[in-house]
């Protein structure tokens, strides 16, 4: 994790490591993800308003983020199979230790799959018990246009996230508004069936400091 690039955005605490994962590491991680999907398949959550997300999701770890007409929350089981989520790939825990400087380990890894036309509107991540803990995100497959702006509103910055890029959200960036405006379809051949994968590590539950 040598080349730390502080990307200029309106948001302090956003760190980006472009190309943190080389081609082999990306392939290995995709394999680790797909091996776990048999036990925790992608599904399409509904918004609290009852509309389907365009992004397909699954989770790894003790807790997983879900959304349905009841609301947003973390829960220990897959909403469709009722099974516990698969474990977080160990390589992601190593990446957490090497980047965020947070002694607590993440207990949730949200897996987002963007197939054709999928996007994610501007939002804040506020469903975790301690909003002081950082978030770490890994992008794989097709590139995406990512937008981020301060929690309070105002201007946003757009930047491209490529396969193998890793970003950390700490401090003021933790409550930043952010979203995926579009995926550059066909820009990578990494993901079986095409598209983009995003893995997001979080400390979601209550864990003592
Ligand atoms: C900024 N995922 O899962 S990753 C999400 O590419 C989410 O799938 C997007 O937003 C994706 O909630 C963006 C980069 C990211 C992840 C978490 C953040 C940016 C963030 C949390 C707080 C602030
Ligand atoms: Fe988010």
PDB file of C-alpha atoms and ligand atoms in Angstrom:
ATOM      1  CA  UNK A   1       0.000   0.000   0.000  1.00  0.00           C
ATOM      2  CA  UNK A   2       2.860   2.331  -0.843  1.00  0.00           C
ATOM      3  CA  UNK A   3       1.461   4.802  -3.365  1.00  0.00           C
ATOM      4  CA  UNK A   4      -1.051   6.736  -1.314  1.00  0.00           C
ATOM      5  CA  UNK A   5      -2.795   9.213  -3.554  1.00  0.00           C
ATOM      6  CA  UNK A   6      -4.786  11.873  -1.764  1.00  0.00           C
ATOM      7  CA  UNK A   7      -7.354  12.636  -4.415  1.00  0.00           C
ATOM      8  CA  UNK A   8      -8.551  16.231  -4.340  1.00  0.00           C
ATOM      9  CA  UNK A   9     -12.231  16.280  -3.476  1.00  0.00           C
ATOM     10  CA  UNK A  10     -14.432  18.524  -1.395  1.00  0.00           C
ATOM     11  CA  UNK A  11     -14.207  15.802   1.241  1.00  0.00           C
ATOM     12  CA  UNK A  12     -11.386  15.401   3.730  1.00  0.00           C
ATOM     13  CA  UNK A  13     -10.750  11.849   4.872  1.00  0.00           C
ATOM     14  CA  UNK A  14     -11.285  10.219   1.487  1.00  0.00           C
ATOM     15  CA  UNK A  15      -8.212   8.222   0.484  1.00  0.00           C
ATOM     16  CA  UNK A  16      -7.781   6.419  -2.808  1.00  0.00           C
ATOM     17  CA  UNK A  17      -5.175   3.798  -3.681  1.00  0.00           C
ATOM     18  CA  UNK A  18      -5.414   3.409  -7.470  1.00  0.00           C
ATOM     19  CA  UNK A  19      -4.406  -0.058  -8.638  1.00  0.00           C
ATOM     20  CA  UNK A  20      -3.841  -1.329  -5.086  1.00  0.00           C
ATOM     21  CA  UNK A  21      -4.658  -4.852  -6.286  1.00  0.00           C
ATOM     22  CA  UNK A  22      -2.660  -6.187  -9.238  1.00  0.00           C
ATOM     23  CA  UNK A  23      -4.204  -8.409 -11.932  1.00  0.00           C
ATOM     24  CA  UNK A  24      -3.477 -11.641 -10.039  1.00  0.00           C
ATOM     25  CA  UNK A  25      -4.863 -10.298  -6.771  1.00  0.00           C
ATOM     26  CA  UNK A  26      -8.003  -9.159  -8.584  1.00  0.00           C
ATOM     27  CA  UNK A  27      -8.537 -12.588 -10.154  1.00  0.00           C
ATOM     28  CA  UNK A  28      -7.937 -14.323  -6.829  1.00  0.00           C
ATOM     29  CA  UNK A  29     -10.409 -12.030  -5.076  1.00  0.00           C
ATOM     30  CA  UNK A  30     -13.096 -12.581  -7.730  1.00  0.00           C
ATOM     31  CA  UNK A  31     -12.592 -16.327  -7.284  1.00  0.00           C
ATOM     32  CA  UNK A  32     -12.935 -15.968  -3.504  1.00  0.00           C
ATOM     33  CA  UNK A  33     -16.139 -13.975  -3.963  1.00  0.00           C
ATOM     34  CA  UNK A  34     -17.761 -16.343  -6.451  1.00  0.00           C
ATOM     35  CA  UNK A  35     -16.829 -19.404  -4.361  1.00  0.00           C
ATOM     36  CA  UNK A  36     -18.875 -17.893  -1.514  1.00  0.00           C
ATOM     37  CA  UNK A  37     -21.873 -16.896  -3.628  1.00  0.00           C
ATOM     38  CA  UNK A  38     -23.229 -20.442  -3.786  1.00  0.00           C
ATOM     39  CA  UNK A  39     -23.878 -20.224  -0.044  1.00  0.00           C
ATOM     40  CA  UNK A  40     -25.022 -16.592  -0.225  1.00  0.00           C
ATOM     41  CA  UNK A  41     -26.352 -15.776  -3.690  1.00  0.00           C
ATOM     42  CA  UNK A  42     -26.908 -12.329  -5.152  1.00  0.00           C
ATOM     43  CA  UNK A  43     -30.440 -11.046  -4.800  1.00  0.00           C
ATOM     44  CA  UNK A  44     -32.135  -7.774  -5.594  1.00  0.00           C
ATOM     45  CA  UNK A  45     -33.211  -5.920  -2.442  1.00  0.00           C
ATOM     46  CA  UNK A  46     -36.180  -3.575  -2.360  1.00  0.00           C
ATOM     47  CA  UNK A  47     -36.039   0.012  -1.202  1.00  0.00           C
ATOM     48  CA  UNK A  48     -38.151   0.894   1.839  1.00  0.00           C
ATOM     49  CA  UNK A  49     -40.519   2.385  -0.761  1.00  0.00           C
ATOM     50  CA  UNK A  50     -40.910  -1.044  -2.374  1.00  0.00           C
ATOM     51  CA  UNK A  51     -38.870  -0.472  -5.555  1.00  0.00           C
ATOM     52  CA  UNK A  52     -36.175  -2.953  -6.577  1.00  0.00           C
ATOM     53  CA  UNK A  53     -32.539  -1.807  -6.476  1.00  0.00           C
ATOM     54  CA  UNK A  54     -30.818  -1.944  -9.867  1.00  0.00           C
ATOM     55  CA  UNK A  55     -27.746  -3.226  -8.002  1.00  0.00           C
ATOM     56  CA  UNK A  56     -27.729  -6.890  -6.928  1.00  0.00           C
ATOM     57  CA  UNK A  57     -26.351  -7.594  -3.480  1.00  0.00           C
ATOM     58  CA  UNK A  58     -25.038 -10.195  -1.071  1.00  0.00           C
ATOM     59  CA  UNK A  59     -22.924  -9.979   2.092  1.00  0.00           C
ATOM     60  CA  UNK A  60     -20.044 -11.747   3.814  1.00  0.00           C
ATOM     61  CA  UNK A  61     -19.355 -11.784   7.520  1.00  0.00           C
ATOM     62  CA  UNK A  62     -21.336 -11.959  10.765  1.00  0.00           C
ATOM     63  CA  UNK A  63     -23.630  -9.126   9.658  1.00  0.00           C
ATOM     64  CA  UNK A  64     -25.049  -8.117   6.291  1.00  0.00           C
ATOM     65  CA  UNK A  65     -26.764  -4.945   5.127  1.00  0.00           C
ATOM     66  CA  UNK A  66     -30.303  -5.468   3.872  1.00  0.00           C
ATOM     67  CA  UNK A  67     -33.136  -3.271   2.678  1.00  0.00           C
ATOM     68  CA  UNK A  68     -36.814  -4.076   2.353  1.00  0.00           C
ATOM     69  CA  UNK A  69     -40.130  -2.314   2.997  1.00  0.00           C
ATOM     70  CA  UNK A  70     -39.399  -2.559   6.743  1.00  0.00           C
ATOM     71  CA  UNK A  71     -36.293  -0.396   6.263  1.00  0.00           C
ATOM     72  CA  UNK A  72     -32.498  -0.583   6.177  1.00  0.00           C
ATOM     73  CA  UNK A  73     -30.659  -2.701   8.735  1.00  0.00           C
ATOM     74  CA  UNK A  74     -27.879  -5.211   9.393  1.00  0.00           C
ATOM     75  CA  UNK A  75     -28.827  -8.823  10.027  1.00  0.00           C
ATOM     76  CA  UNK A  76     -26.937 -12.121  10.433  1.00  0.00           C
ATOM     77  CA  UNK A  77     -28.843 -14.045   7.751  1.00  0.00           C
ATOM     78  CA  UNK A  78     -29.546 -13.897   4.014  1.00  0.00           C
ATOM     79  CA  UNK A  79     -33.107 -12.597   3.514  1.00  0.00           C
ATOM     80  CA  UNK A  80     -33.977 -15.209   0.865  1.00  0.00           C
ATOM     81  CA  UNK A  81     -32.175 -18.351   2.043  1.00  0.00           C
ATOM     82  CA  UNK A  82     -32.319 -17.673   5.783  1.00  0.00           C
ATOM     83  CA  UNK A  83     -28.727 -18.898   6.054  1.00  0.00           C
ATOM     84  CA  UNK A  84     -25.808 -17.184   7.752  1.00  0.00           C
ATOM     85  CA  UNK A  85     -23.705 -15.067   5.371  1.00  0.00           C
ATOM     86  CA  UNK A  86     -20.434 -16.663   4.162  1.00  0.00           C
ATOM     87  CA  UNK A  87     -17.207 -15.557   5.834  1.00  0.00           C
ATOM     88  CA  UNK A  88     -15.289 -12.462   4.775  1.00  0.00           C
ATOM     89  CA  UNK A  89     -12.388 -13.497   2.469  1.00  0.00           C
ATOM     90  CA  UNK A  90      -9.246 -13.346   4.666  1.00  0.00           C
ATOM     91  CA  UNK A  91      -7.382 -11.291   2.061  1.00  0.00           C
ATOM     92  CA  UNK A  92      -9.891  -8.484   2.645  1.00  0.00           C
ATOM     93  CA  UNK A  93      -9.178  -8.507   6.381  1.00  0.00           C
ATOM     94  CA  UNK A  94      -5.454  -8.231   5.557  1.00  0.00           C
ATOM     95  CA  UNK A  95      -6.225  -5.287   3.299  1.00  0.00           C
ATOM     96  CA  UNK A  96      -8.204  -3.642   6.128  1.00  0.00           C
ATOM     97  CA  UNK A  97      -5.247  -4.042   8.507  1.00  0.00           C
ATOM     98  CA  UNK A  98      -2.857  -2.619   5.920  1.00  0.00           C
ATOM     99  CA  UNK A  99      -4.893   0.487   5.144  1.00  0.00           C
ATOM    100  CA  UNK A 100      -7.334   1.967   7.640  1.00  0.00           C
ATOM    101  CA  UNK A 101      -5.452   1.883  10.953  1.00  0.00           C
ATOM    102  CA  UNK A 102      -8.536   0.692  12.804  1.00  0.00           C
ATOM    103  CA  UNK A 103      -8.001  -1.956  15.507  1.00  0.00           C
ATOM    104  CA  UNK A 104     -11.565  -3.247  15.311  1.00  0.00           C
ATOM    105  CA  UNK A 105     -12.046  -5.775  12.535  1.00  0.00           C
ATOM    106  CA  UNK A 106     -14.931  -5.294  10.088  1.00  0.00           C
ATOM    107  CA  UNK A 107     -17.942  -7.504  10.791  1.00  0.00           C
ATOM    108  CA  UNK A 108     -19.766  -6.787   7.528  1.00  0.00           C
ATOM    109  CA  UNK A 109     -18.787  -6.923   3.861  1.00  0.00           C
ATOM    110  CA  UNK A 110     -21.465  -5.734   1.466  1.00  0.00           C
ATOM    111  CA  UNK A 111     -21.065  -7.136  -2.034  1.00  0.00           C
ATOM    112  CA  UNK A 112     -22.611  -5.006  -4.791  1.00  0.00           C
ATOM    113  CA  UNK A 113     -22.949  -6.338  -8.342  1.00  0.00           C
ATOM    114  CA  UNK A 114     -23.582  -3.847 -11.121  1.00  0.00           C
ATOM    115  CA  UNK A 115     -24.781  -5.545 -14.297  1.00  0.00           C
ATOM    116  CA  UNK A 116     -26.058  -3.610 -17.323  1.00  0.00           C
ATOM    117  CA  UNK A 117     -27.583  -0.251 -16.413  1.00  0.00           C
ATOM    118  CA  UNK A 118     -27.200  -0.604 -12.630  1.00  0.00           C
ATOM    119  CA  UNK A 119     -26.366   2.510 -10.628  1.00  0.00           C
ATOM    120  CA  UNK A 120     -26.608   3.784  -7.065  1.00  0.00           C
ATOM    121  CA  UNK A 121     -28.126   7.142  -6.185  1.00  0.00           C
ATOM    122  CA  UNK A 122     -26.439   9.678  -3.938  1.00  0.00           C
ATOM    123  CA  UNK A 123     -26.756   8.562  -0.299  1.00  0.00           C
ATOM    124  CA  UNK A 124     -25.046   8.454   3.090  1.00  0.00           C
ATOM    125  CA  UNK A 125     -24.093   5.272   4.959  1.00  0.00           C
ATOM    126  CA  UNK A 126     -25.624   5.703   8.414  1.00  0.00           C
ATOM    127  CA  UNK A 127     -26.877   2.250   9.401  1.00  0.00           C
ATOM    128  CA  UNK A 128     -23.743   1.242  11.332  1.00  0.00           C
ATOM    129  CA  UNK A 129     -23.698   1.378  15.139  1.00  0.00           C
ATOM    130  CA  UNK A 130     -20.521   3.491  15.334  1.00  0.00           C
ATOM    131  CA  UNK A 131     -20.213   6.041  12.543  1.00  0.00           C
ATOM    132  CA  UNK A 132     -16.692   6.804  13.726  1.00  0.00           C
ATOM    133  CA  UNK A 133     -15.306   3.564  12.313  1.00  0.00           C
ATOM    134  CA  UNK A 134     -13.880   3.772   8.791  1.00  0.00           C
ATOM    135  CA  UNK A 135     -15.204   2.081   5.652  1.00  0.00           C
ATOM    136  CA  UNK A 136     -12.979   0.372   3.086  1.00  0.00           C
ATOM    137  CA  UNK A 137     -14.116  -0.228  -0.492  1.00  0.00           C
ATOM    138  CA  UNK A 138     -12.632  -2.398  -3.266  1.00  0.00           C
ATOM    139  CA  UNK A 139     -13.671  -2.033  -6.910  1.00  0.00           C
ATOM    140  CA  UNK A 140     -13.413  -4.941  -9.384  1.00  0.00           C
ATOM    141  CA  UNK A 141     -14.371  -5.322 -13.041  1.00  0.00           C
ATOM    142  CA  UNK A 142     -15.879  -2.555 -15.141  1.00  0.00           C
ATOM    143  CA  UNK A 143     -14.893   0.997 -14.236  1.00  0.00           C
ATOM    144  CA  UNK A 144     -17.473   3.317 -12.707  1.00  0.00           C
ATOM    145  CA  UNK A 145     -18.071   7.024 -12.336  1.00  0.00           C
ATOM    146  CA  UNK A 146     -18.221   7.678  -8.592  1.00  0.00           C
ATOM    147  CA  UNK A 147     -19.565  10.922  -7.102  1.00  0.00           C
ATOM    148  CA  UNK A 148     -18.773  12.207  -3.623  1.00  0.00           C
ATOM    149  CA  UNK A 149     -19.603  15.380  -1.726  1.00  0.00           C
ATOM    150  CA  UNK A 150     -19.622  16.664   1.825  1.00  0.00           C
ATOM    151  CA  UNK A 151     -22.230  15.442   4.331  1.00  0.00           C
ATOM    152  CA  UNK A 152     -23.707  18.929   4.574  1.00  0.00           C
ATOM    153  CA  UNK A 153     -24.371  19.183   0.845  1.00  0.00           C
ATOM    154  CA  UNK A 154     -22.851  21.528  -1.722  1.00  0.00           C
ATOM    155  CA  UNK A 155     -20.717  20.585  -4.674  1.00  0.00           C
ATOM    156  CA  UNK A 156     -19.778  17.033  -5.525  1.00  0.00           C
ATOM    157  CA  UNK A 157     -16.675  15.632  -7.203  1.00  0.00           C
ATOM    158  CA  UNK A 158     -16.798  12.870  -9.796  1.00  0.00           C
ATOM    159  CA  UNK A 159     -13.977  10.416 -10.192  1.00  0.00           C
ATOM    160  CA  UNK A 160     -13.465   7.165 -12.009  1.00  0.00           C
ATOM    161  CA  UNK A 161     -12.998   3.989  -9.977  1.00  0.00           C
ATOM    162  CA  UNK A 162     -11.137   1.261 -11.870  1.00  0.00           C
ATOM    163  CA  UNK A 163     -10.703  -2.421 -11.195  1.00  0.00           C
ATOM    164  CA  UNK A 164      -8.224  -2.955  -8.382  1.00  0.00           C
ATOM    165  CA  UNK A 165      -8.746   0.485  -6.857  1.00  0.00           C
ATOM    166  CA  UNK A 166      -9.216   0.660  -3.087  1.00  0.00           C
ATOM    167  CA  UNK A 167     -10.641   3.615  -1.196  1.00  0.00           C
ATOM    168  CA  UNK A 168     -10.982   4.387   2.501  1.00  0.00           C
ATOM    169  CA  UNK A 169     -13.535   6.676   4.093  1.00  0.00           C
ATOM    170  CA  UNK A 170     -12.508   8.069   7.445  1.00  0.00           C
ATOM    171  CA  UNK A 171     -13.302  11.122   9.537  1.00  0.00           C
ATOM    172  CA  UNK A 172     -15.474  13.680   7.736  1.00  0.00           C
ATOM    173  CA  UNK A 173     -15.638  11.461   4.639  1.00  0.00           C
ATOM    174  CA  UNK A 174     -17.401   8.746   6.601  1.00  0.00           C
ATOM    175  CA  UNK A 175     -20.692  10.604   6.326  1.00  0.00           C
ATOM    176  CA  UNK A 176     -20.070  11.922   2.824  1.00  0.00           C
ATOM    177  CA  UNK A 177     -22.840  11.766   0.254  1.00  0.00           C
ATOM    178  CA  UNK A 178     -21.792   9.405  -2.511  1.00  0.00           C
ATOM    179  CA  UNK A 179     -23.109   7.282  -5.352  1.00  0.00           C
ATOM    180  CA  UNK A 180     -22.375   5.524  -8.616  1.00  0.00           C
ATOM    181  CA  UNK A 181     -23.683   7.515 -11.583  1.00  0.00           C
ATOM    182  CA  UNK A 182     -22.811   4.919 -14.198  1.00  0.00           C
ATOM    183  CA  UNK A 183     -20.709   1.892 -14.991  1.00  0.00           C
ATOM    184  CA  UNK A 184     -18.530   1.870 -18.107  1.00  0.00           C
ATOM    185  CA  UNK A 185     -19.834  -1.371 -19.535  1.00  0.00           C
ATOM    186  CA  UNK A 186     -17.279  -3.642 -21.158  1.00  0.00           C
ATOM    187  CA  UNK A 187     -14.254  -1.746 -19.798  1.00  0.00           C
ATOM    188  CA  UNK A 188     -13.047  -4.948 -18.088  1.00  0.00           C
ATOM    189  CA  UNK A 189     -13.387  -8.695 -18.642  1.00  0.00           C
ATOM    190  CA  UNK A 190     -12.694  -9.638 -15.021  1.00  0.00           C
ATOM    191  CA  UNK A 191     -16.186 -10.501 -13.782  1.00  0.00           C
ATOM    192  CA  UNK A 192     -17.869 -13.706 -15.024  1.00  0.00           C
ATOM    193  CA  UNK A 193     -20.981 -12.516 -16.861  1.00  0.00           C
ATOM    194  CA  UNK A 194     -19.608  -8.963 -17.009  1.00  0.00           C
ATOM    195  CA  UNK A 195     -20.153  -5.859 -14.948  1.00  0.00           C
ATOM    196  CA  UNK A 196     -18.699  -4.394 -11.784  1.00  0.00           C
ATOM    197  CA  UNK A 197     -18.261  -5.743  -8.249  1.00  0.00           C
ATOM    198  CA  UNK A 198     -17.814  -3.530  -5.224  1.00  0.00           C
ATOM    199  CA  UNK A 199     -16.870  -4.917  -1.824  1.00  0.00           C
ATOM    200  CA  UNK A 200     -17.369  -2.649   1.171  1.00  0.00           C
ATOM    201  CA  UNK A 201     -15.965  -3.506   4.599  1.00  0.00           C
ATOM    202  CA  UNK A 202     -17.600  -1.959   7.645  1.00  0.00           C
ATOM    203  CA  UNK A 203     -17.730  -2.183  11.418  1.00  0.00           C
ATOM    204  CA  UNK A 204     -21.506  -2.509  11.531  1.00  0.00           C
ATOM    205  CA  UNK A 205     -22.367  -3.923  14.928  1.00  0.00           C
ATOM    206  CA  UNK A 206     -21.514  -2.771  18.407  1.00  0.00           C
ATOM    207  CA  UNK A 207     -17.892  -3.555  19.190  1.00  0.00           C
ATOM    208  CA  UNK A 208     -15.901  -2.077  22.060  1.00  0.00           C
ATOM    209  CA  UNK A 209     -13.028   0.237  21.190  1.00  0.00           C
TER     210      UNK A 209
HETATM  211  C1  LIG B   1     -18.283   7.116   1.055  1.00  0.00           C
HETATM  212  N1  LIG B   1     -21.137   1.507  -2.679  1.00  0.00           N
HETATM  213  O1  LIG B   1     -22.289   0.099  -0.703  1.00  0.00           O
HETATM  214  S1  LIG B   1     -18.063   2.377  -3.029  1.00  0.00           S
HETATM  215  C2  LIG B   1     -22.366   1.327  -0.618  1.00  0.00           C
HETATM  216  O2  LIG B   1     -19.419   1.352  -5.654  1.00  0.00           O
HETATM  217  C3  LIG B   1     -21.790   2.145  -1.706  1.00  0.00           C
HETATM  218  O3  LIG B   1     -20.918   0.075  -4.852  1.00  0.00           O
HETATM  219  C4  LIG B   1     -20.653   2.181  -3.852  1.00  0.00           C
HETATM  220  O4  LIG B   1     -21.931   3.322  -1.670  1.00  0.00           O
HETATM  221  C5  LIG B   1     -20.281   1.126  -4.846  1.00  0.00           C
HETATM  222  O5  LIG B   1     -22.886   1.935   0.320  1.00  0.00           O
HETATM  223  C6  LIG B   1     -19.545   3.126  -3.572  1.00  0.00           C
HETATM  224  C7  LIG B   1     -17.206   3.714  -2.266  1.00  0.00           C
HETATM  225  C8  LIG B   1     -17.809   4.094  -0.949  1.00  0.00           C
HETATM  226  C9  LIG B   1     -18.272   3.143  -0.073  1.00  0.00           C
HETATM  227  C10 LIG B   1     -18.731   3.509   1.179  1.00  0.00           C
HETATM  228  C11 LIG B   1     -18.743   4.827   1.560  1.00  0.00           C
HETATM  229  C12 LIG B   1     -17.836   5.405  -0.587  1.00  0.00           C
HETATM  230  C13 LIG B   1     -18.301   5.791   0.674  1.00  0.00           C
HETATM  231  C14 LIG B   1     -19.164   5.225   2.844  1.00  0.00           C
HETATM  232  C15 LIG B   1     -19.123   6.533   3.212  1.00  0.00           C
HETATM  233  C16 LIG B   1     -18.691   7.490   2.320  1.00  0.00           C
HETATM  234 FE1  LIG B   2     -22.624   3.910   0.324  1.00  0.00          FE
END
